[in-house]
Amino acid sequence: MNTAAHFTRRRLLQTGVSATAVLGAHALPVRAQPTPWPNKPIRIVVPYAAGQGADVLMRLVGHELSMSLNQSIVVENRAGAGGNIGVAAAARSPADGYTFVLGTNATHAANEFLFGSLGFSPATDFDAVAMLGLLPMVICTSAPDLPANGVAELIALARARPNTLNVGLPSTTANVVFAQFVKSARAPLFGVKYKSSGQALTDVLGGQIPLAIDTVTAARPQITSGKLRALGITSLKASEMLPGVKPVSEQGVPGFDVVAWDALFAPRGTPPDIVHKLAEHIQRALQQPDTRRRMLDIGVEPLFMNPTQLDAFVRSERPKWGEVIRAADIRID
């Protein structure tokens, strides 16, 4: 044996360290670095049918996200029970940053007061990611003999003729808007429930009922053509979707603000850095002029809120919707 090698081996043995251990120290595996997010397709559950407004919005925003994240965005439609089925499925999904859900004023604010069981908790099963936009409602009429060109005149007319002016209500949101308006404005109108916007607006246009409350998306074509007159919009501020139409809040009902909304949520426990990164990409998407224009075209007013802002907003919305639903005894038929 080489004298130097023999000396080294003897010193190692004397110190109680084996040559194998020394050699092994140089062979320790290097700790793998985490793979940057996202490294596989992202799934976004839309709890409504394909082709509905929420689905169209999510596919529009999803397209922008897929380009900015350089990753596929898979929109999965899981409709049923007013959105509850899809949201419940998302709540049970892994909180790994690869599943999100499009939540609405229905799924995350109103439904818990309308259904006996949701299959999830909107308050504890999700982390807020970002607000996408608002969907204002509009009070409209086609009655040529209705001397109401604005909300103040409508209120005066309702008080003069209590419970004789019928208002078509094609959705739960329309029912909530109506109940809050009757209460806040002290305007005794009579609500008539419909199963769809098409049915309600057909009856208004045909003269069967004088008024309707519906989404801007549904009513705008008839308003633009002059067949319907818009009396007021239900958002706190005027909307560029209906230029010249004043908010209800500026027509004798201060503070009136009842709108539908769409936002993105993640299963509770999703890594905060992923949540904030996705929120930043959503903010950039909503700032794109083409995206804004296309959202307005489908009746959604772009509005970004970051995770903290959205969480606070939803916490305030839940009791607001609940109070109106309970007071008006609104139920799912």
Short mmCIF file of C-alpha atoms in Angstrom, two decimals:
data_model
loop_
_atom_site.label_atom_id
_atom_site.label_comp_id
_atom_site.label_asym_id
_atom_site.label_seq_id
_atom_site.Cartn_x
_atom_site.Cartn_y
_atom_site.Cartn_z
CA MET A 1 0.00 0.00 0.00
CA ASN A 2 1.18 3.49 -0.78
CA THR A 3 2.66 5.07 2.37
CA ALA A 4 0.57 8.27 2.08
CA ALA A 5 -2.65 6.32 1.57
CA HIS A 6 -1.82 4.07 4.52
CA PHE A 7 -1.24 7.15 6.72
CA THR A 8 -4.58 8.72 5.73
CA ARG A 9 -6.50 5.52 6.41
CA ARG A 10 -4.82 5.12 9.79
CA ARG A 11 -5.70 8.71 10.81
CA LEU A 12 -9.33 8.23 9.82
CA LEU A 13 -9.59 5.03 11.82
CA GLN A 14 -8.05 6.75 14.81
CA THR A 15 -10.65 9.52 14.75
CA GLY A 16 -13.49 7.04 14.38
CA VAL A 17 -14.47 8.19 10.89
CA SER A 18 -14.57 5.65 8.11
CA ALA A 19 -13.28 6.32 4.65
CA THR A 20 -16.71 5.28 3.38
CA ALA A 21 -18.36 8.07 5.38
CA VAL A 22 -15.97 10.67 4.03
CA LEU A 23 -16.51 9.55 0.48
CA GLY A 24 -20.26 9.37 1.11
CA ALA A 25 -20.34 12.98 2.23
CA HIS A 26 -19.48 14.01 -1.30
CA ALA A 27 -22.27 11.83 -2.68
CA LEU A 28 -25.21 13.37 -0.73
CA PRO A 29 -28.13 14.09 -3.05
CA VAL A 30 -28.79 17.74 -3.93
CA ARG A 31 -32.22 18.89 -2.68
CA ALA A 32 -34.54 19.38 -5.64
CA GLN A 33 -35.79 22.92 -6.21
CA PRO A 34 -39.59 23.32 -6.33
CA THR A 35 -40.99 23.50 -9.84
CA PRO A 36 -42.32 26.99 -10.59
CA TRP A 37 -46.12 27.37 -10.67
CA PRO A 38 -47.89 26.66 -12.94
CA ASN A 39 -46.30 23.60 -14.52
CA LYS A 40 -49.51 21.88 -15.66
CA PRO A 41 -52.98 22.94 -16.82
CA ILE A 42 -55.12 24.94 -14.39
CA ARG A 43 -58.76 23.89 -13.93
CA ILE A 44 -61.45 26.51 -13.30
CA VAL A 45 -64.85 25.15 -12.32
CA VAL A 46 -67.79 27.18 -13.63
CA PRO A 47 -70.91 26.10 -11.71
CA TYR A 48 -73.24 27.01 -14.58
CA ALA A 49 -74.02 25.62 -18.01
CA ALA A 50 -71.83 26.26 -21.03
CA GLY A 51 -72.91 29.35 -22.91
CA GLN A 52 -74.38 31.17 -19.92
CA GLY A 53 -72.98 34.56 -18.95
CA ALA A 54 -70.65 33.27 -16.24
CA ASP A 55 -69.22 30.67 -18.61
CA VAL A 56 -68.66 33.21 -21.40
CA LEU A 57 -66.91 35.56 -18.96
CA MET A 58 -64.63 32.86 -17.55
CA ARG A 59 -63.60 31.65 -20.99
CA LEU A 60 -62.81 35.22 -22.00
CA VAL A 61 -60.66 35.90 -18.94
CA GLY A 62 -59.24 32.38 -19.05
CA HIS A 63 -57.93 32.97 -22.55
CA GLU A 64 -55.98 36.01 -21.32
CA LEU A 65 -54.66 34.06 -18.34
CA SER A 66 -53.49 31.16 -20.49
CA MET A 67 -51.36 33.55 -22.54
CA SER A 68 -49.88 35.45 -19.60
CA LEU A 69 -49.21 32.32 -17.53
CA ASN A 70 -48.07 30.32 -20.56
CA GLN A 71 -50.24 27.44 -19.40
CA SER A 72 -53.54 25.90 -20.43
CA ILE A 73 -56.71 27.01 -18.61
CA VAL A 74 -59.37 24.30 -18.60
CA VAL A 75 -62.91 25.54 -17.93
CA GLU A 76 -65.07 22.77 -16.47
CA ASN A 77 -68.84 23.32 -16.41
CA ARG A 78 -70.62 21.66 -13.48
CA ALA A 79 -74.12 23.13 -13.37
CA GLY A 80 -77.01 22.43 -11.03
CA ALA A 81 -78.77 23.57 -7.85
CA GLY A 82 -78.19 27.26 -8.50
CA GLY A 83 -74.45 26.75 -8.78
CA ASN A 84 -74.11 24.70 -5.60
CA ILE A 85 -73.08 21.43 -7.26
CA GLY A 86 -70.04 22.85 -9.01
CA VAL A 87 -68.91 24.93 -6.05
CA ALA A 88 -69.22 21.95 -3.70
CA ALA A 89 -67.03 19.90 -6.06
CA ALA A 90 -64.43 22.66 -6.11
CA ALA A 91 -64.45 22.86 -2.30
CA ARG A 92 -63.45 19.19 -2.16
CA SER A 93 -60.60 19.61 -4.65
CA PRO A 94 -56.92 19.66 -3.63
CA ALA A 95 -55.71 23.08 -2.50
CA ASP A 96 -52.64 22.82 -4.71
CA GLY A 97 -53.09 25.86 -6.94
CA TYR A 98 -54.45 23.92 -9.89
CA THR A 99 -58.18 24.14 -9.14
CA PHE A 100 -60.21 27.34 -8.82
CA VAL A 101 -63.90 28.15 -9.03
CA LEU A 102 -65.91 31.02 -10.45
CA GLY A 103 -68.11 32.18 -7.59
CA THR A 104 -71.02 34.61 -7.79
CA ASN A 105 -73.30 36.63 -5.56
CA ALA A 106 -75.55 33.56 -5.66
CA THR A 107 -73.06 30.85 -4.71
CA HIS A 108 -71.07 32.87 -2.18
CA ALA A 109 -73.69 35.23 -0.71
CA ALA A 110 -77.34 34.40 -1.40
CA ASN A 111 -77.66 30.62 -1.71
CA GLU A 112 -77.04 29.80 1.92
CA PHE A 113 -80.26 31.68 2.69
CA LEU A 114 -82.20 30.03 -0.14
CA PHE A 115 -81.21 26.36 0.18
CA GLY A 116 -81.43 24.02 3.12
CA SER A 117 -77.99 22.56 2.39
CA LEU A 118 -75.26 23.75 0.05
CA GLY A 119 -72.73 20.95 0.37
CA PHE A 120 -70.05 23.53 1.20
CA SER A 121 -69.47 26.59 3.36
CA PRO A 122 -68.93 29.82 1.40
CA ALA A 123 -67.44 31.38 4.55
CA THR A 124 -64.85 28.72 5.42
CA ASP A 125 -64.18 26.48 2.41
CA PHE A 126 -62.59 29.05 0.09
CA ASP A 127 -59.87 31.65 -0.17
CA ALA A 128 -60.67 34.79 -2.13
CA VAL A 129 -58.54 35.34 -5.24
CA ALA A 130 -59.90 38.25 -7.29
CA MET A 131 -63.06 40.07 -8.28
CA LEU A 132 -63.68 40.00 -12.04
CA GLY A 133 -66.65 42.29 -12.48
CA LEU A 134 -70.11 43.53 -11.62
CA LEU A 135 -73.40 42.83 -13.38
CA PRO A 136 -75.77 45.73 -12.72
CA MET A 137 -79.51 45.28 -13.10
CA VAL A 138 -81.82 47.76 -14.77
CA ILE A 139 -85.42 48.79 -14.09
CA CYS A 140 -87.14 49.19 -17.45
CA THR A 141 -90.55 49.69 -19.06
CA SER A 142 -92.20 49.76 -22.47
CA ALA A 143 -95.57 51.08 -21.39
CA PRO A 144 -96.30 54.22 -23.44
CA ASP A 145 -98.98 55.28 -20.98
CA LEU A 146 -96.70 54.93 -17.95
CA PRO A 147 -95.79 58.52 -17.01
CA ALA A 148 -92.48 57.55 -15.50
CA ASN A 149 -89.25 58.68 -17.10
CA GLY A 150 -87.13 57.96 -14.05
CA VAL A 151 -87.11 56.28 -10.67
CA ALA A 152 -88.45 59.27 -8.73
CA GLU A 153 -91.55 59.38 -10.94
CA LEU A 154 -91.97 55.61 -10.65
CA ILE A 155 -91.88 55.85 -6.86
CA ALA A 156 -94.51 58.60 -6.86
CA LEU A 157 -96.72 56.60 -9.21
CA ALA A 158 -96.39 53.43 -7.10
CA ARG A 159 -97.40 55.32 -3.98
CA ALA A 160 -100.42 56.80 -5.79
CA ARG A 161 -101.47 53.37 -7.11
CA PRO A 162 -100.29 50.85 -4.44
CA ASN A 163 -99.67 47.29 -5.62
CA THR A 164 -101.14 47.87 -9.07
CA LEU A 165 -97.90 48.17 -11.06
CA ASN A 166 -96.56 44.71 -11.89
CA VAL A 167 -92.82 44.15 -12.20
CA GLY A 168 -91.43 41.11 -14.02
CA LEU A 169 -88.74 39.28 -12.03
CA PRO A 170 -86.88 36.59 -14.03
CA SER A 171 -84.22 35.60 -11.47
CA THR A 172 -83.38 35.39 -7.79
CA THR A 173 -81.15 38.44 -8.16
CA ALA A 174 -84.06 40.36 -9.70
CA ASN A 175 -86.23 39.30 -6.75
CA VAL A 176 -83.65 40.60 -4.29
CA VAL A 177 -83.26 43.89 -6.19
CA PHE A 178 -87.04 44.29 -6.24
CA ALA A 179 -87.45 43.55 -2.51
CA GLN A 180 -84.69 45.97 -1.56
CA PHE A 181 -86.08 48.66 -3.86
CA VAL A 182 -89.63 48.35 -2.50
CA LYS A 183 -88.27 48.59 1.04
CA SER A 184 -85.74 51.40 0.50
CA ALA A 185 -87.94 53.54 -1.77
CA ARG A 186 -91.17 52.75 0.06
CA ALA A 187 -92.67 52.03 -3.34
CA PRO A 188 -95.53 49.48 -3.18
CA LEU A 189 -94.99 47.66 -6.47
CA PHE A 190 -96.19 44.10 -7.18
CA GLY A 191 -93.61 41.48 -8.19
CA VAL A 192 -94.39 38.80 -10.77
CA LYS A 193 -91.95 35.87 -10.98
CA TYR A 194 -90.78 34.50 -14.33
CA LYS A 195 -88.57 31.55 -15.20
CA SER A 196 -86.44 33.44 -17.73
CA SER A 197 -85.52 36.87 -19.05
CA GLY A 198 -87.06 36.05 -22.40
CA GLN A 199 -90.48 35.41 -20.88
CA ALA A 200 -90.44 38.52 -18.69
CA LEU A 201 -89.27 40.89 -21.41
CA THR A 202 -91.73 39.42 -23.92
CA ASP A 203 -94.58 40.24 -21.55
CA VAL A 204 -93.26 43.76 -20.96
CA LEU A 205 -92.90 44.39 -24.69
CA GLY A 206 -96.36 42.92 -25.30
CA GLY A 207 -98.01 45.10 -22.68
CA GLN A 208 -99.00 42.27 -20.30
CA ILE A 209 -96.95 43.91 -17.51
CA PRO A 210 -95.56 47.46 -17.43
CA LEU A 211 -92.14 46.92 -15.81
CA ALA A 212 -89.26 44.49 -15.43
CA ILE A 213 -86.01 44.23 -13.52
CA ASP A 214 -83.35 42.34 -15.44
CA THR A 215 -79.66 42.26 -16.27
CA VAL A 216 -78.20 44.89 -18.56
CA THR A 217 -77.18 42.04 -20.86
CA ALA A 218 -80.77 40.89 -21.35
CA ALA A 219 -82.43 44.30 -21.57
CA ARG A 220 -79.86 46.35 -23.45
CA PRO A 221 -80.76 45.25 -27.02
CA GLN A 222 -84.36 46.33 -26.46
CA ILE A 223 -83.26 49.54 -24.74
CA THR A 224 -80.89 50.37 -27.59
CA SER A 225 -83.62 49.76 -30.16
CA GLY A 226 -86.01 52.06 -28.28
CA LYS A 227 -88.52 49.33 -27.46
CA LEU A 228 -87.73 49.61 -23.73
CA ARG A 229 -87.01 52.68 -21.60
CA ALA A 230 -84.41 52.34 -18.87
CA LEU A 231 -85.54 54.10 -15.69
CA GLY A 232 -82.55 53.38 -13.49
CA ILE A 233 -79.53 51.13 -13.00
CA THR A 234 -78.99 49.31 -9.69
CA SER A 235 -75.24 49.90 -9.28
CA LEU A 236 -74.10 52.70 -6.99
CA LYS A 237 -72.54 54.56 -9.90
CA ALA A 238 -73.52 55.01 -13.54
CA SER A 239 -72.28 52.36 -15.96
CA GLU A 240 -70.70 52.85 -19.35
CA MET A 241 -72.82 49.91 -20.49
CA LEU A 242 -75.91 52.15 -20.40
CA PRO A 243 -74.73 55.70 -21.05
CA GLY A 244 -77.10 58.36 -19.78
CA VAL A 245 -79.03 56.07 -17.44
CA LYS A 246 -78.82 57.31 -13.87
CA PRO A 247 -78.33 54.99 -10.90
CA VAL A 248 -81.28 54.40 -8.60
CA SER A 249 -79.08 55.86 -5.84
CA GLU A 250 -79.15 59.26 -7.59
CA GLN A 251 -82.91 59.25 -8.07
CA GLY A 252 -84.33 59.48 -4.59
CA VAL A 253 -82.98 56.25 -3.05
CA PRO A 254 -79.56 57.19 -1.59
CA GLY A 255 -77.05 54.38 -1.20
CA PHE A 256 -79.04 51.86 -3.24
CA ASP A 257 -76.56 49.29 -4.55
CA VAL A 258 -77.64 45.75 -5.38
CA VAL A 259 -75.72 44.10 -8.21
CA ALA A 260 -74.69 40.65 -9.27
CA TRP A 261 -70.96 39.87 -9.39
CA ASP A 262 -68.44 37.27 -10.54
CA ALA A 263 -65.22 36.46 -8.72
CA LEU A 264 -62.56 33.76 -8.54
CA PHE A 265 -62.01 31.63 -5.44
CA ALA A 266 -59.58 28.85 -4.46
CA PRO A 267 -60.10 25.88 -2.14
CA ARG A 268 -59.15 26.91 1.39
CA GLY A 269 -55.45 26.36 2.07
CA THR A 270 -54.19 27.09 -1.45
CA PRO A 271 -50.63 28.53 -1.11
CA PRO A 272 -50.93 32.32 -0.64
CA ASP A 273 -48.11 33.04 -3.10
CA ILE A 274 -50.06 31.25 -5.84
CA VAL A 275 -53.28 33.07 -4.92
CA HIS A 276 -51.56 36.46 -5.12
CA LYS A 277 -49.72 35.60 -8.32
CA LEU A 278 -52.94 34.59 -10.04
CA ALA A 279 -54.63 37.76 -8.77
CA GLU A 280 -51.87 39.85 -10.33
CA HIS A 281 -52.37 38.12 -13.68
CA ILE A 282 -56.13 38.69 -13.46
CA GLN A 283 -55.57 42.38 -12.77
CA ARG A 284 -53.40 42.67 -15.87
CA ALA A 285 -56.00 40.80 -17.94
CA LEU A 286 -58.78 43.17 -16.85
CA GLN A 287 -56.64 46.15 -17.82
CA GLN A 288 -56.38 45.01 -21.43
CA PRO A 289 -58.54 47.34 -23.57
CA ASP A 290 -59.86 44.48 -25.72
CA THR A 291 -60.76 42.40 -22.67
CA ARG A 292 -62.58 45.35 -21.10
CA ARG A 293 -64.52 45.99 -24.29
CA ARG A 294 -65.54 42.38 -24.66
CA MET A 295 -66.60 42.15 -21.01
CA LEU A 296 -68.79 45.23 -21.41
CA ASP A 297 -70.28 43.67 -24.54
CA ILE A 298 -71.50 40.70 -22.50
CA GLY A 299 -72.86 42.90 -19.72
CA VAL A 300 -70.06 42.67 -17.17
CA GLU A 301 -68.46 45.83 -15.84
CA PRO A 302 -64.78 45.02 -15.16
CA LEU A 303 -63.81 45.57 -11.54
CA PHE A 304 -60.67 44.15 -9.95
CA MET A 305 -60.35 43.43 -6.25
CA ASN A 306 -57.29 41.74 -4.75
CA PRO A 307 -57.66 38.81 -2.32
CA THR A 308 -57.92 41.01 0.78
CA GLN A 309 -60.43 43.39 -0.81
CA LEU A 310 -62.55 40.57 -2.21
CA ASP A 311 -62.63 38.74 1.11
CA ALA A 312 -63.87 41.87 2.90
CA PHE A 313 -66.42 42.54 0.14
CA VAL A 314 -67.91 39.04 0.27
CA ARG A 315 -68.09 39.17 4.06
CA SER A 316 -70.18 42.32 3.78
CA GLU A 317 -72.34 40.98 0.93
CA ARG A 318 -73.44 37.81 2.70
CA PRO A 319 -75.45 39.46 5.49
CA LYS A 320 -76.82 42.08 3.08
CA TRP A 321 -78.30 39.46 0.75
CA GLY A 322 -79.41 37.32 3.68
CA GLU A 323 -81.32 40.16 5.33
CA VAL A 324 -83.25 40.99 2.16
CA ILE A 325 -84.01 37.34 1.36
CA ARG A 326 -85.32 36.62 4.86
CA ALA A 327 -87.33 39.84 5.12
CA ALA A 328 -88.99 39.29 1.74
CA ASP A 329 -89.37 35.53 2.30
CA ILE A 330 -87.75 34.81 -1.07
CA ARG A 331 -87.60 31.10 -1.85
CA ILE A 332 -86.35 28.84 -4.60
CA ASP A 333 -89.38 27.36 -6.36
#
